[in-house]
Amino acid sequence: MNTLVALCPIGAEKILGNEIKKLGYSLVDMGSPRPLGRVAFLGDDDALFRSNLCLRTADRVYLQLASYKAEDFDALFDSVYSIPWQDFFYKDVRVVVDKVRSHKSKLSSEHSIQGIVHKAIYTKLGDVWRIHTMPESGERSDVRIYIENNIVAVLLDLSGVPLHRRGYRKDGGIAPIRETMAAVLLQIMNWRRKTPLHDPFCGSGTIVNEAMLYAYNVAPGFGRRFALENLSIYDEDRAYQIKCQEAEKIQPECQTRITGTDIDAAAVERSRANAERAGVTAGRALQLIGSDQRIQRPDFEQADFRDLGAPYETGLLLGNPPYGERLEDKEAAKLLYKDMGELLENFPGWDLGFITSRADFESAFGHQANSTKKLKGGNLDTYFFQYFQSEQKGRR
């Protein structure tokens, strides 16, 4: 079995853990307090590819190559050197120690740790392959180091480009939400495929398109490559079989009511284009199993949220309204949030969720949320405000 580590937005660890368990893998206890934004799990060799292909809420997946105690640089070097790096790389590899994190440990200089780890890897490869200088003419492979209480974890990147970059969003517009964060919000709201969903600030269509992929059970990684494919442990034939297995799970016959609106006509067109690319990727996945079926694209229309009304008795309104980060925009954002308060009346029986970096959202919105969750993706602290009006969730 392999130990893998998946990264996610801080605050979404439980959601990612549940998703990992649904794939059939067992979680690994990472100690107390649990590291933020990381979930470890055990998986077979198929998990290396399947987790990258299928996980919606993970930003990256790593293979943990070793975990050991190191209180000085000699121990760090020797332990990294002991790893059979030659089993993972081709001889033209360019290894980059892309990030080091040290917490409550004697080894604290991240730059020095980075240098020692890189030297140990190249010394080992040079000794095994009997070469004095690595050519570094091939693909890049990233290694990440976490040190917690003098315990070193050596991780090999299997994802490459972050997993939130599905491949369908060519134009994100202004301040787009990450695809993985959108997937997290859908899970927090416990959205069900047959429940109508609408985004009144569709922007680039990310929330709507993630809902579409989830509704039709399309694995989010079908439209891209992974760093795993550059490693010597990659099994191309098995990866193809896994793709076919996941393509069999796509449900093009699923009936959905997924829509988005935006006051900006350019945003609507951008959302449509991104949805079309996501739909084409799903279609190509279906072709792997000889199917010419297609999944239904969401509907996007130009509209001001103030003019919207509930088209069905129940549903989910989920949005990423403008944050007003710049000083001159903050007052405009507060006025917008105030107008948004009418959505509770205009969508009776619907649950509503809004993500924003503004902790004062509720006061401007005019209503206290039933639940608030703090999430951090990248360097941005955000708050997810949830309002429950449906009969089922309103009883909470």
CSV table of C-alpha atoms in Angstrom, one decimal:
chain,number,residue,atom,x,y,z
A,1,MET,CA,0.0,0.0,0.0
A,2,ASN,CA,1.0,3.6,-0.6
A,3,THR,CA,0.7,6.5,1.7
A,4,LEU,CA,-0.6,9.6,-0.2
A,5,VAL,CA,-1.2,13.1,1.0
A,6,ALA,CA,-3.8,15.4,-0.6
A,7,LEU,CA,-3.9,19.1,-0.1
A,8,CYS,CA,-7.2,21.1,0.1
A,9,PRO,CA,-8.5,24.5,1.2
A,10,ILE,CA,-8.0,25.0,4.9
A,11,GLY,CA,-11.3,24.2,6.5
A,12,ALA,CA,-12.2,21.6,3.9
A,13,GLU,CA,-10.2,18.7,5.4
A,14,LYS,CA,-13.3,16.7,6.5
A,15,ILE,CA,-15.0,17.1,3.1
A,16,LEU,CA,-11.9,15.9,1.3
A,17,GLY,CA,-11.6,13.0,3.7
A,18,ASN,CA,-15.2,11.9,3.0
A,19,GLU,CA,-14.5,12.1,-0.7
A,20,ILE,CA,-11.4,10.0,-0.3
A,21,LYS,CA,-13.3,7.4,1.7
A,22,LYS,CA,-16.0,7.3,-1.1
A,23,LEU,CA,-13.2,6.3,-3.5
A,24,GLY,CA,-12.6,3.3,-1.3
A,25,TYR,CA,-9.4,4.5,0.4
A,26,SER,CA,-8.6,4.6,4.2
A,27,LEU,CA,-7.6,7.8,6.0
A,28,VAL,CA,-4.4,8.0,7.9
A,29,ASP,CA,-4.2,9.6,11.3
A,30,MET,CA,-1.9,12.6,11.0
A,31,GLY,CA,-1.6,13.2,14.7
A,32,SER,CA,-2.9,16.0,16.9
A,33,PRO,CA,-3.4,18.8,16.2
A,34,ARG,CA,-4.2,17.7,12.7
A,35,PRO,CA,-2.3,19.6,9.9
A,36,LEU,CA,-4.4,22.2,8.2
A,37,GLY,CA,-5.2,21.7,4.5
A,38,ARG,CA,-3.8,18.2,4.4
A,39,VAL,CA,-5.3,14.7,4.4
A,40,ALA,CA,-3.3,11.5,4.3
A,41,PHE,CA,-4.7,8.2,3.1
A,42,LEU,CA,-3.6,4.7,2.1
A,43,GLY,CA,-4.2,3.5,-1.5
A,44,ASP,CA,-3.0,0.8,-3.9
A,45,ASP,CA,-1.0,1.6,-7.0
A,46,ASP,CA,-4.2,2.6,-8.9
A,47,ALA,CA,-4.8,5.3,-6.3
A,48,LEU,CA,-1.8,7.3,-7.6
A,49,PHE,CA,-3.7,8.0,-10.8
A,50,ARG,CA,-7.3,7.6,-9.7
A,51,SER,CA,-7.1,10.1,-6.9
A,52,ASN,CA,-5.8,12.7,-9.3
A,53,LEU,CA,-8.4,11.9,-11.9
A,54,CYS,CA,-11.4,11.8,-9.5
A,55,LEU,CA,-10.9,14.0,-6.4
A,56,ARG,CA,-13.0,17.2,-6.8
A,57,THR,CA,-11.9,19.0,-3.6
A,58,ALA,CA,-8.2,18.2,-3.6
A,59,ASP,CA,-5.7,20.8,-4.9
A,60,ARG,CA,-2.8,18.4,-5.2
A,61,VAL,CA,-1.9,14.8,-4.5
A,62,TYR,CA,1.5,13.6,-3.3
A,63,LEU,CA,3.1,10.2,-2.8
A,64,GLN,CA,4.8,10.1,0.6
A,65,LEU,CA,8.2,8.4,0.0
A,66,ALA,CA,9.4,8.4,3.6
A,67,SER,CA,8.7,9.6,7.1
A,68,TYR,CA,11.5,9.7,9.7
A,69,LYS,CA,13.1,11.7,12.6
A,70,ALA,CA,15.8,14.2,11.8
A,71,GLU,CA,17.2,16.7,14.3
A,72,ASP,CA,20.3,17.7,12.3
A,73,PHE,CA,21.4,18.1,8.7
A,74,ASP,CA,23.4,14.8,8.6
A,75,ALA,CA,20.3,12.8,9.6
A,76,LEU,CA,18.3,14.7,7.0
A,77,PHE,CA,20.8,14.0,4.2
A,78,ASP,CA,21.2,10.3,5.1
A,79,SER,CA,17.5,9.7,5.3
A,80,VAL,CA,16.7,11.4,2.0
A,81,TYR,CA,19.7,9.6,0.4
A,82,SER,CA,18.3,6.2,1.6
A,83,ILE,CA,15.1,6.7,-0.6
A,84,PRO,CA,15.3,4.7,-3.9
A,85,TRP,CA,14.9,7.8,-6.1
A,86,GLN,CA,16.1,5.9,-9.1
A,87,ASP,CA,12.8,3.9,-9.0
A,88,PHE,CA,10.8,7.0,-9.7
A,89,PHE,CA,12.8,9.1,-12.2
A,90,TYR,CA,14.2,9.0,-15.7
A,91,LYS,CA,17.8,9.9,-16.1
A,92,ASP,CA,17.1,13.3,-17.6
A,93,VAL,CA,14.8,14.4,-14.8
A,94,ARG,CA,15.0,17.9,-13.3
A,95,VAL,CA,14.2,17.6,-9.6
A,96,VAL,CA,13.0,20.7,-7.8
A,97,VAL,CA,12.4,20.9,-4.0
A,98,ASP,CA,9.6,23.3,-4.5
A,99,LYS,CA,8.5,24.0,-0.9
A,100,VAL,CA,9.6,23.3,2.6
A,101,ARG,CA,7.5,23.7,5.8
A,102,SER,CA,9.1,23.4,9.2
A,103,HIS,CA,7.1,23.6,12.5
A,104,LYS,CA,8.4,23.1,16.0
A,105,SER,CA,11.6,21.4,14.8
A,106,LYS,CA,15.3,21.8,15.3
A,107,LEU,CA,15.7,22.1,11.5
A,108,SER,CA,14.1,25.4,10.8
A,109,SER,CA,16.0,27.1,7.9
A,110,GLU,CA,13.8,26.3,5.0
A,111,HIS,CA,16.4,27.4,2.5
A,112,SER,CA,19.1,25.2,4.0
A,113,ILE,CA,16.7,22.2,4.2
A,114,GLN,CA,15.9,22.7,0.6
A,115,GLY,CA,19.5,22.6,-0.4
A,116,ILE,CA,20.4,19.6,1.7
A,117,VAL,CA,17.4,17.6,0.3
A,118,HIS,CA,18.2,18.5,-3.3
A,119,LYS,CA,21.9,17.5,-2.8
A,120,ALA,CA,20.9,14.2,-1.2
A,121,ILE,CA,18.6,13.3,-4.1
A,122,TYR,CA,21.1,14.2,-6.8
A,123,THR,CA,24.0,12.4,-4.9
A,124,LYS,CA,21.9,9.3,-4.7
A,125,LEU,CA,20.9,9.4,-8.4
A,126,GLY,CA,24.5,10.1,-9.5
A,127,ASP,CA,25.9,7.2,-7.4
A,128,VAL,CA,23.3,4.7,-8.7
A,129,TRP,CA,23.5,5.8,-12.4
A,130,ARG,CA,27.3,6.5,-12.2
A,131,ILE,CA,27.0,10.0,-13.6
A,132,HIS,CA,28.7,13.1,-12.2
A,133,THR,CA,26.3,15.7,-13.4
A,134,MET,CA,22.6,15.4,-13.9
A,135,PRO,CA,21.6,16.6,-17.4
A,136,GLU,CA,18.2,18.0,-16.3
A,137,SER,CA,17.0,18.1,-19.9
A,138,GLY,CA,13.8,16.2,-19.2
A,139,GLU,CA,10.6,16.9,-17.3
A,140,ARG,CA,10.5,18.7,-14.0
A,141,SER,CA,9.5,16.7,-10.9
A,142,ASP,CA,8.7,18.4,-7.6
A,143,VAL,CA,9.5,17.3,-4.1
A,144,ARG,CA,8.0,18.8,-1.0
A,145,ILE,CA,9.2,18.6,2.6
A,146,TYR,CA,7.1,18.9,5.8
A,147,ILE,CA,8.8,18.8,9.2
A,148,GLU,CA,6.6,18.6,12.2
A,149,ASN,CA,8.2,18.1,15.7
A,150,ASN,CA,11.4,16.9,14.0
A,151,ILE,CA,9.5,14.3,11.9
A,152,VAL,CA,10.3,14.7,8.2
A,153,ALA,CA,7.8,13.8,5.5
A,154,VAL,CA,9.2,13.5,2.0
A,155,LEU,CA,6.5,14.0,-0.6
A,156,LEU,CA,6.7,13.5,-4.4
A,157,ASP,CA,4.2,15.5,-6.4
A,158,LEU,CA,1.8,13.4,-8.5
A,159,SER,CA,-0.3,16.3,-9.8
A,160,GLY,CA,1.9,18.9,-11.4
A,161,VAL,CA,-0.3,21.8,-12.3
A,162,PRO,CA,-2.7,22.3,-9.4
A,163,LEU,CA,-5.8,20.1,-9.7
A,164,HIS,CA,-8.2,23.1,-9.6
A,165,ARG,CA,-7.0,23.8,-13.1
A,166,ARG,CA,-9.4,21.3,-14.8
A,167,GLY,CA,-8.7,22.6,-18.3
A,168,TYR,CA,-12.1,23.9,-19.2
A,169,ARG,CA,-11.7,27.5,-17.9
A,170,LYS,CA,-9.7,29.4,-20.4
A,171,ASP,CA,-10.9,32.8,-19.2
A,172,GLY,CA,-11.6,33.2,-15.5
A,173,GLY,CA,-12.6,36.9,-15.6
A,174,ILE,CA,-12.0,39.0,-12.5
A,175,ALA,CA,-11.3,37.2,-9.2
A,176,PRO,CA,-12.7,33.8,-10.2
A,177,ILE,CA,-13.3,31.2,-7.5
A,178,ARG,CA,-11.1,28.1,-7.8
A,179,GLU,CA,-12.8,25.0,-9.2
A,180,THR,CA,-11.8,23.0,-6.1
A,181,MET,CA,-13.3,25.6,-3.8
A,182,ALA,CA,-16.6,25.6,-5.8
A,183,ALA,CA,-16.7,21.8,-5.4
A,184,VAL,CA,-16.2,22.2,-1.6
A,185,LEU,CA,-19.1,24.7,-1.4
A,186,LEU,CA,-21.4,22.2,-3.2
A,187,GLN,CA,-20.5,19.5,-0.6
A,188,ILE,CA,-20.9,21.9,2.3
A,189,MET,CA,-24.4,22.7,1.1
A,190,ASN,CA,-25.0,18.9,0.7
A,191,TRP,CA,-26.3,19.6,-2.8
A,192,ARG,CA,-28.2,16.8,-4.6
A,193,ARG,CA,-28.1,16.4,-8.3
A,194,LYS,CA,-31.9,16.7,-8.9
A,195,THR,CA,-32.1,19.9,-6.8
A,196,PRO,CA,-32.3,23.0,-8.9
A,197,LEU,CA,-29.2,25.1,-8.6
A,198,HIS,CA,-28.6,28.7,-9.7
A,199,ASP,CA,-25.6,31.1,-9.5
A,200,PRO,CA,-26.7,34.7,-9.7
A,201,PHE,CA,-23.0,35.9,-10.1
A,202,CYS,CA,-21.8,33.3,-12.5
A,203,GLY,CA,-18.7,35.2,-13.6
A,204,SER,CA,-16.8,32.5,-15.5
A,205,GLY,CA,-19.4,29.8,-14.6
A,206,THR,CA,-17.1,27.9,-12.2
A,207,ILE,CA,-19.8,27.0,-9.6
A,208,VAL,CA,-22.3,26.0,-12.3
A,209,ASN,CA,-19.7,24.0,-14.3
A,210,GLU,CA,-18.5,22.1,-11.2
A,211,ALA,CA,-22.2,21.4,-10.4
A,212,MET,CA,-22.6,20.0,-13.9
A,213,LEU,CA,-19.6,17.7,-13.7
A,214,TYR,CA,-20.8,16.5,-10.3
A,215,ALA,CA,-24.3,16.0,-11.4
A,216,TYR,CA,-23.3,13.8,-14.4
A,217,ASN,CA,-20.6,12.1,-12.3
A,218,VAL,CA,-17.8,13.2,-14.7
A,219,ALA,CA,-14.4,12.9,-13.1
A,220,PRO,CA,-12.9,16.4,-12.9
A,221,GLY,CA,-9.4,15.3,-14.2
A,222,PHE,CA,-10.4,14.0,-17.6
A,223,GLY,CA,-9.3,17.1,-19.5
A,224,ARG,CA,-5.7,17.3,-18.3
A,225,ARG,CA,-2.4,15.6,-17.6
A,226,PHE,CA,-0.7,14.9,-14.3
A,227,ALA,CA,2.9,15.0,-13.1
A,228,LEU,CA,2.6,11.2,-12.4
A,229,GLU,CA,2.7,10.7,-16.2
A,230,ASN,CA,6.4,11.9,-16.2
A,231,LEU,CA,7.5,9.4,-13.7
A,232,SER,CA,8.9,6.0,-14.4
A,233,ILE,CA,6.3,4.4,-12.1
A,234,TYR,CA,3.5,5.5,-14.4
A,235,ASP,CA,1.6,2.7,-16.0
A,236,GLU,CA,0.0,4.1,-19.1
A,237,ASP,CA,-2.1,1.0,-19.9
A,238,ARG,CA,-3.5,0.8,-16.4
A,239,ALA,CA,-4.3,4.5,-16.4
A,240,TYR,CA,-6.3,4.0,-19.6
A,241,GLN,CA,-8.2,1.2,-18.0
A,242,ILE,CA,-9.0,3.5,-15.0
A,243,LYS,CA,-10.2,6.2,-17.3
A,244,CYS,CA,-12.5,3.7,-19.0
A,245,GLN,CA,-13.8,2.6,-15.6
A,246,GLU,CA,-14.6,6.2,-14.6
A,247,ALA,CA,-16.1,6.9,-18.0
A,248,GLU,CA,-18.5,4.0,-17.3
A,249,LYS,CA,-19.8,5.9,-14.3
A,250,ILE,CA,-20.8,9.0,-16.2
A,251,GLN,CA,-24.6,9.5,-16.1
A,252,PRO,CA,-25.6,11.5,-19.2
A,253,GLU,CA,-29.3,10.6,-18.7
A,254,CYS,CA,-29.4,12.4,-15.4
A,255,GLN,CA,-32.0,15.2,-15.3
A,256,THR,CA,-30.7,18.5,-13.9
A,257,ARG,CA,-31.7,22.1,-13.6
A,258,ILE,CA,-28.5,24.0,-13.3
A,259,THR,CA,-28.4,27.7,-14.4
A,260,GLY,CA,-26.4,30.9,-14.0
A,261,THR,CA,-26.9,34.6,-14.5
A,262,ASP,CA,-24.8,37.7,-14.5
A,263,ILE,CA,-25.4,41.3,-15.1
A,264,ASP,CA,-22.3,41.4,-17.4
A,265,ALA,CA,-23.0,40.0,-20.9
A,266,ALA,CA,-19.3,39.2,-21.3
A,267,ALA,CA,-19.4,37.0,-18.2
A,268,VAL,CA,-22.4,35.1,-19.5
A,269,GLU,CA,-20.5,34.4,-22.8
A,270,ARG,CA,-17.4,33.4,-20.9
A,271,SER,CA,-19.5,31.0,-18.7
A,272,ARG,CA,-21.1,29.4,-21.8
A,273,ALA,CA,-17.7,28.9,-23.5
A,274,ASN,CA,-16.2,27.3,-20.3
A,275,ALA,CA,-19.3,25.1,-20.0
A,276,GLU,CA,-19.0,24.0,-23.6
A,277,ARG,CA,-15.3,23.0,-23.1
A,278,ALA,CA,-16.3,21.0,-20.0
A,279,GLY,CA,-19.0,19.3,-21.9
A,280,VAL,CA,-16.7,18.4,-24.8
A,281,THR,CA,-14.2,16.9,-22.3
A,282,ALA,CA,-17.1,14.8,-20.9
A,283,GLY,CA,-18.0,13.7,-24.4
A,284,ARG,CA,-14.5,12.6,-25.1
A,285,ALA,CA,-14.5,10.6,-21.9
A,286,LEU,CA,-17.7,8.8,-23.0
A,287,GLN,CA,-16.0,8.1,-26.4
A,288,LEU,CA,-13.5,5.9,-24.5
A,289,ILE,CA,-16.3,3.4,-23.9
A,290,GLY,CA,-17.8,3.7,-27.3
A,291,SER,CA,-20.6,6.1,-26.3
A,292,ASP,CA,-21.7,9.1,-28.4
A,293,GLN,CA,-23.9,10.5,-25.7
A,294,ARG,CA,-23.5,14.0,-24.4
A,295,ILE,CA,-24.2,15.8,-21.2
A,296,GLN,CA,-26.6,18.7,-21.1
A,297,ARG,CA,-25.0,22.1,-20.8
A,298,PRO,CA,-26.2,24.5,-18.2
A,299,ASP,CA,-28.3,27.6,-19.2
A,300,PHE,CA,-26.7,31.0,-18.8
A,301,GLU,CA,-28.6,34.3,-19.2
A,302,GLN,CA,-27.8,38.0,-18.7
A,303,ALA,CA,-29.8,39.3,-15.7
A,304,ASP,CA,-29.5,41.5,-12.7
A,305,PHE,CA,-29.9,39.5,-9.5
A,306,ARG,CA,-32.4,42.1,-8.3
A,307,ASP,CA,-34.8,40.9,-11.0
A,308,LEU,CA,-34.6,37.2,-10.3
A,309,GLY,CA,-37.3,35.1,-8.7
A,310,ALA,CA,-37.5,31.4,-7.8
A,311,PRO,CA,-38.4,29.3,-10.8
A,312,TYR,CA,-39.1,26.3,-8.6
A,313,GLU,CA,-40.4,25.8,-5.1
A,314,THR,CA,-37.1,24.5,-3.7
A,315,GLY,CA,-33.5,24.8,-4.8
A,316,LEU,CA,-30.0,26.0,-4.0
A,317,LEU,CA,-28.8,29.6,-4.8
A,318,LEU,CA,-25.0,29.5,-4.6
A,319,GLY,CA,-22.9,32.5,-5.4
A,320,ASN,CA,-19.5,34.2,-5.3
A,321,PRO,CA,-20.4,37.9,-5.2
A,322,PRO,CA,-17.8,40.7,-5.7
A,323,TYR,CA,-15.7,41.2,-2.6
A,324,GLY,CA,-14.8,44.9,-2.9
A,325,GLU,CA,-11.2,44.3,-1.9
A,326,ARG,CA,-10.0,47.7,-3.2
A,327,LEU,CA,-10.8,50.6,-0.9
A,328,GLU,CA,-12.9,52.4,-3.5
A,329,ASP,CA,-15.0,49.3,-4.0
A,330,LYS,CA,-15.8,48.4,-0.4
A,331,GLU,CA,-18.7,50.8,-0.1
A,332,ALA,CA,-20.1,49.6,-3.4
A,333,ALA,CA,-19.8,46.0,-2.2
A,334,LYS,CA,-21.7,46.8,1.0
A,335,LEU,CA,-24.5,48.4,-1.0
A,336,LEU,CA,-24.6,45.3,-3.3
A,337,TYR,CA,-24.8,43.0,-0.3
A,338,LYS,CA,-27.7,45.1,1.1
A,339,ASP,CA,-29.6,44.6,-2.1
A,340,MET,CA,-28.8,40.9,-2.1
A,341,GLY,CA,-30.9,40.6,1.1
A,342,GLU,CA,-34.0,40.6,-1.1
A,343,LEU,CA,-32.9,37.2,-2.5
A,344,LEU,CA,-34.2,35.5,0.7
A,345,GLU,CA,-37.7,36.8,0.0
A,346,ASN,CA,-37.4,36.2,-3.8
A,347,PHE,CA,-36.3,32.6,-3.3
A,348,PRO,CA,-38.6,31.3,-0.6
A,349,GLY,CA,-38.0,27.6,0.1
A,350,TRP,CA,-34.5,27.8,-1.3
A,351,ASP,CA,-31.2,27.4,0.6
A,352,LEU,CA,-28.7,30.1,-0.1
A,353,GLY,CA,-24.9,30.2,0.2
A,354,PHE,CA,-22.5,33.0,-0.5
A,355,ILE,CA,-18.7,33.0,-0.2
A,356,THR,CA,-16.8,36.3,0.3
A,357,SER,CA,-13.7,37.6,2.0
A,358,ARG,CA,-15.8,40.1,3.9
A,359,ALA,CA,-16.4,39.1,7.5
A,360,ASP,CA,-19.0,41.9,7.8
A,361,PHE,CA,-21.2,40.3,5.1
A,362,GLU,CA,-24.1,39.5,7.4
A,363,SER,CA,-24.5,43.1,8.6
A,364,ALA,CA,-24.7,44.4,5.1
A,365,PHE,CA,-26.9,41.5,3.9
A,366,GLY,CA,-29.3,42.2,6.8
A,367,HIS,CA,-29.7,38.6,7.9
A,368,GLN,CA,-27.8,36.4,10.2
A,369,ALA,CA,-26.6,33.2,8.6
A,370,ASN,CA,-27.7,29.8,9.9
A,371,SER,CA,-24.1,28.6,9.6
A,372,THR,CA,-20.8,30.2,8.7
A,373,LYS,CA,-17.6,28.4,7.7
A,374,LYS,CA,-14.2,29.9,7.3
A,375,LEU,CA,-12.2,28.6,4.4
A,376,LYS,CA,-8.8,29.5,3.1
A,377,GLY,CA,-7.7,28.7,-0.5
A,378,GLY,CA,-4.3,30.0,-1.4
A,379,ASN,CA,-3.6,33.3,0.5
A,380,LEU,CA,-7.2,34.4,0.7
A,381,ASP,CA,-9.3,34.1,3.8
A,382,THR,CA,-12.9,33.7,3.0
A,383,TYR,CA,-16.2,33.1,4.8
A,384,PHE,CA,-19.0,30.9,3.5
A,385,PHE,CA,-22.4,32.1,4.8
A,386,GLN,CA,-25.3,29.6,4.6
A,387,TYR,CA,-29.0,30.3,4.8
A,388,PHE,CA,-31.4,27.4,5.1
A,389,GLN,CA,-35.0,28.0,4.0
A,390,SER,CA,-36.0,24.6,2.6
A,391,GLU,CA,-38.2,22.4,4.8
A,392,GLN,CA,-35.6,19.7,5.3
A,393,LYS,CA,-32.7,22.0,6.2
A,394,GLY,CA,-34.8,24.6,7.9
A,395,ARG,CA,-35.4,22.2,10.8
A,396,ARG,CA,-31.7,22.3,11.8
